[in-house]
């Protein structure tokens, strides 16, 4: 069937081996006018080298202040079927396992009430239902909550949908139960997720180990990253087997198959703290010097495993550049046991949000506020003691904000006595 | 029961959160939760995880487009029903993972995945994205759905991955290479910490629609939105509006986010900047930001040839020069930036020298450098 718009430019994106999203949209365009006009908008953008979607537009479902992104085409005269093309964010199940029953229900709903196009998934982690009209929003929400047991995710100045790596479900390195933590926090903070009351967006991301597969340290205002306090578990026989070439090094990430691992060169010499010795028979790890970077464990997964006294490091403040520049998260709690019902962690969250909401300027992320008011003020609000694990280096400028409480007599000076000692 | 627009609050269900993850676990995952002992990549895109119980789960990872129609999702369902007892999962990087609990079920699944192509010829389910290869490019919406993009997203990703296809399906890199794309400086997604980041940039300051500013914008918010205080209140005749000190503009687009009457997207101004050497993992070296490699490449739809060629050149230089386990940033750290620009034959320009906040922390304050 011939489609409504000629699309010679984007047709070029059907060539080549990687899956073509244009070919995929075309499958649906044969029966969905919205997709037909969407292809037209894309072709127009490829001609103009400019986008054709209008700024914002406040739409949503009753009682929620997020979860729906209003989107309107700026050429409804040419592409009437996508004049309204709103997005709905649907909260994904933690770590994105599905059965085909729920997926088919989502497809059926979105074919009937939307464009039939999705993002699996958006950057934050939600299932993105891409493109529908204003009058369908309540209908979709009703069916999601009644028939699919699903709910909307976050958008705007609220808690964004928390996300995590797949953790203990299929990874041997996960030091914390990432799915359980993420689901618990999502349910605990439904009000914060659905009703914007924050200065700006707030993200939780949870990774099971310092490999950080969900990029928590780069993306989350509060990054929860699994770690351990005791010793790396060693299977000496397996280490010898790696050295002897019985196993594939690095989980066969280099496709070498079983081949001799140069333990000295590829493990000991690449350890950032050089805390590993190998004498050709036994591996000795000086755990007191280990910073738990994961390299040795990554290279010899059959021989080394994280310790068993596990928990998480909590870091805060990561964000992309807008507004004050990109930030990575900084260590706030070096170690916390993350076990249900996570009371200690939630106490921390309450204090963190109170401080942020009390002091935050409009559209100021937590990391920017910490930068503006100082890590010391943040720690004070959290009732946390300073710890050298929170910094790379102590300050190298001498401009210290001393606390009058720490100075005998505070900041009161007896001027008369001073002048008795020193003539003006 | 259906929604009744006359009684919108009737039987309303809210705040139920996501469905519980456990109901979507294949039995082998549920039974071995927290018991996994080790894993190995059998071939690119195919993993085995072995449990303390002796159970094994085989995973086939395929590259997915972030944009998926209900048709392709239904096809994924058909595959999952046929081979995987009706279970499937997505990764953080838009890959799809099919899991089986028996090695005998692996090859039929792989064969089936490999056989499926779109009518125009592209593969529906390329197998790969593991180990020391180039995995799927995470990206934003671009011209397909976003209102602030400087570039497209899906089309550039398609063009780049067509070129790097063999390295998605292979593992010849020194270490894993994570590429990400963001279509403007808002950077939905962690592109700022990627081995290679593709970023949409504007190069023309916003133009001001004086007759609309007062109607569609909160002027104080537009003024406060500017990180360099380039926006001031102004009057045009009787109209309350704003003015922009163009030489202070660093093209972040934040004013446009707050005020739709200050658009800055422009075909001549917009284009792509490339960044290299970021990472999020803590393995060996600490997490790092990506740094500027190429300040500007014009938008070249539909196949974006200069961007594709430049990324290929960076990837090939890295592949031939880095030591095993070295990420792009670790390689550059070892050889030095002067050698990076020499080896990749990328031009070093004034844009590479930081002049924003904390710029001096990026200047060379030692006599140590290489000729």
Coordinates of C-alpha atoms in Angstrom, one line a residue, chain A residues 211-407:
Chain A
X211 CA 30.4 -1.6 37.6
X212 CA 27.2 0.5 37.8
X213 CA 25.4 -0.8 34.7
X214 CA 22.5 1.6 35.2
X215 CA 24.9 4.6 35.3
X216 CA 23.6 5.7 38.7
X217 CA 26.7 7.7 39.5
X218 CA 26.2 9.9 36.4
X219 CA 22.5 10.3 36.3
X220 CA 20.8 10.1 39.7
X221 CA 20.4 12.8 42.3
X222 CA 20.6 9.9 44.7
X223 CA 22.8 7.0 43.5
X224 CA 22.6 3.7 45.4
X225 CA 25.5 1.5 44.5
X226 CA 26.1 -1.9 45.9
X227 CA 29.4 -2.6 47.7
X228 CA 30.9 -4.7 50.5
X229 CA 33.1 -4.2 53.6
X230 CA 34.8 -7.6 54.1
X231 CA 37.2 -9.5 51.9
X232 CA 36.9 -10.6 48.3
X233 CA 36.2 -14.3 48.2
X234 CA 38.9 -16.3 46.4
X235 CA 38.8 -19.7 44.9
X236 CA 42.6 -20.4 44.6
X237 CA 42.1 -23.4 42.4
X238 CA 40.0 -21.4 40.0
X239 CA 42.7 -18.7 39.9
X240 CA 45.3 -21.4 39.0
X241 CA 42.9 -22.6 36.3
X242 CA 42.7 -19.1 34.8
X243 CA 46.5 -19.0 34.8
X244 CA 46.7 -22.4 33.2
X245 CA 44.3 -21.4 30.4
X246 CA 41.4 -23.7 31.5
X247 CA 38.9 -20.8 31.5
X248 CA 38.3 -17.9 29.2
X249 CA 39.5 -14.7 30.9
X250 CA 37.2 -11.8 31.5
X251 CA 34.1 -13.9 31.1
X252 CA 35.3 -14.4 27.5
X253 CA 34.6 -10.7 26.8
X254 CA 37.4 -10.8 24.3
X255 CA 36.2 -13.9 22.5
X256 CA 39.5 -15.7 23.1
X257 CA 37.9 -18.8 24.6
X258 CA 39.9 -20.7 27.2
X259 CA 43.4 -19.2 27.1
X260 CA 46.2 -18.6 29.6
X261 CA 45.6 -15.4 31.7
X262 CA 48.7 -13.5 32.6
X263 CA 47.5 -12.9 36.2
X264 CA 50.4 -10.5 37.0
X265 CA 49.9 -8.3 33.9
X266 CA 46.2 -8.4 33.5
X267 CA 45.1 -8.5 37.1
X268 CA 47.8 -7.4 39.6
X269 CA 49.3 -4.6 37.4
X270 CA 45.9 -3.1 36.6
X271 CA 44.7 -3.0 40.2
X272 CA 44.4 0.7 41.0
X273 CA 45.8 0.2 44.5
X274 CA 48.3 -2.6 43.6
X275 CA 46.8 -4.6 46.5
X276 CA 47.1 -8.0 44.8
X277 CA 50.1 -10.4 44.8
X278 CA 50.4 -13.5 42.6
X279 CA 53.3 -15.9 43.1
X280 CA 52.2 -18.3 40.4
X281 CA 50.3 -20.5 42.8
X282 CA 48.3 -18.4 45.2
X283 CA 46.6 -15.0 44.9
X284 CA 46.9 -12.7 47.9
X285 CA 44.6 -9.7 48.1
X286 CA 45.5 -7.1 50.8
X287 CA 41.8 -6.2 51.3
X288 CA 42.5 -3.3 53.6
X289 CA 43.9 -1.5 50.6
X290 CA 41.2 -2.6 48.1
X291 CA 38.9 0.1 46.8
X292 CA 36.5 -2.5 45.4
X293 CA 36.8 -1.3 41.8
X294 CA 35.7 -4.7 40.4
X295 CA 38.5 -5.1 37.9
X296 CA 40.0 -8.4 39.3
X297 CA 36.5 -9.8 39.8
X298 CA 35.5 -8.8 36.2
X299 CA 38.6 -10.6 34.8
X300 CA 38.2 -13.8 36.9
X301 CA 34.5 -14.2 37.6
X302 CA 34.9 -17.9 38.3
X303 CA 37.7 -17.3 40.9
X304 CA 36.8 -14.1 42.7
X305 CA 33.5 -12.9 44.2
X306 CA 32.5 -9.8 46.2
X307 CA 32.5 -10.3 50.0
X308 CA 29.5 -11.3 52.0
X309 CA 29.1 -8.2 54.3
X310 CA 27.3 -6.3 51.6
X311 CA 25.4 -3.0 51.5
X312 CA 25.5 0.2 49.5
X313 CA 27.4 3.4 49.1
X314 CA 25.0 6.4 48.8
X315 CA 26.2 9.2 46.6
X316 CA 24.3 12.4 45.7
X317 CA 24.0 15.1 43.2
X318 CA 24.6 13.7 39.7
X319 CA 23.0 15.5 36.7
X320 CA 23.4 16.4 33.1
X321 CA 24.7 19.9 32.2
X322 CA 21.5 22.0 32.4
X323 CA 21.8 24.3 34.2
X324 CA 25.1 24.7 36.1
X325 CA 27.1 22.0 34.3
X326 CA 27.2 18.2 34.6
X327 CA 28.0 16.7 37.9
X328 CA 28.8 13.2 39.1
X329 CA 27.4 12.0 42.4
X330 CA 29.5 12.5 45.6
X331 CA 29.8 10.0 48.4
X332 CA 27.5 11.0 51.3
X333 CA 27.0 7.6 53.1
X334 CA 30.1 5.4 52.6
X335 CA 28.2 2.3 53.7
X336 CA 24.7 1.5 54.6
X337 CA 23.0 -1.9 55.0
X338 CA 20.1 -1.8 52.5
X339 CA 17.7 -4.3 53.9
X340 CA 13.9 -4.0 54.2
X341 CA 12.1 -2.0 55.3
X342 CA 15.0 0.4 54.6
X343 CA 14.1 2.7 57.5
X344 CA 17.6 4.2 57.9
X345 CA 17.7 5.0 54.2
X346 CA 14.2 6.5 54.2
X347 CA 15.1 8.7 57.2
X348 CA 18.0 10.0 55.2
X349 CA 15.7 10.6 52.2
X350 CA 13.3 12.6 54.3
X351 CA 16.0 14.9 55.7
X352 CA 17.5 15.3 52.2
X353 CA 14.2 16.3 50.6
X354 CA 13.3 18.6 53.5
X355 CA 16.6 20.5 53.1
X356 CA 16.3 20.6 49.3
X357 CA 12.7 21.8 49.3
X358 CA 13.3 24.4 52.0
X359 CA 16.4 25.9 50.3
X360 CA 15.9 25.0 46.6
X361 CA 15.5 27.6 44.0
X362 CA 13.1 27.0 41.1
X363 CA 14.7 24.4 38.7
X364 CA 17.7 23.8 41.0
X365 CA 18.8 20.1 41.1
X366 CA 20.1 18.7 44.5
X367 CA 23.7 18.7 43.2
X368 CA 23.5 22.3 42.3
X369 CA 22.1 23.2 45.6
X370 CA 24.8 21.3 47.4
X371 CA 27.3 23.2 45.3
X372 CA 25.7 26.6 46.1
X373 CA 25.3 26.1 49.8
X374 CA 28.2 23.7 50.5
X375 CA 28.5 20.0 51.2
X376 CA 29.0 21.0 54.9
X377 CA 25.5 22.5 55.0
X378 CA 24.1 19.4 53.4
X379 CA 25.8 17.1 55.9
X380 CA 24.5 19.2 58.7
X381 CA 21.0 18.9 57.5
X382 CA 21.5 15.1 57.2
X383 CA 23.0 15.0 60.7
X384 CA 26.0 13.2 59.2
X385 CA 29.6 13.5 60.4
X386 CA 32.3 14.4 57.8
X387 CA 34.3 11.5 56.5
X388 CA 37.5 11.5 54.4
X389 CA 35.7 9.0 52.1
X390 CA 33.5 11.9 51.0
X391 CA 36.3 13.8 49.3
X392 CA 39.2 13.3 46.8
X393 CA 41.4 15.8 48.7
X394 CA 40.9 18.2 51.5
X395 CA 40.6 21.8 50.4
X396 CA 43.6 23.6 49.1
X397 CA 42.3 27.1 49.7
X398 CA 42.6 28.7 53.1
X399 CA 39.1 30.3 53.1
X400 CA 37.5 28.3 55.8
X401 CA 34.1 29.1 57.3
X402 CA 35.0 28.5 60.9
X403 CA 32.2 27.8 63.2
X404 CA 32.0 30.4 66.1
X405 CA 30.9 27.6 68.4
X406 CA 34.4 26.0 67.9
X407 CA 36.3 29.2 68.8

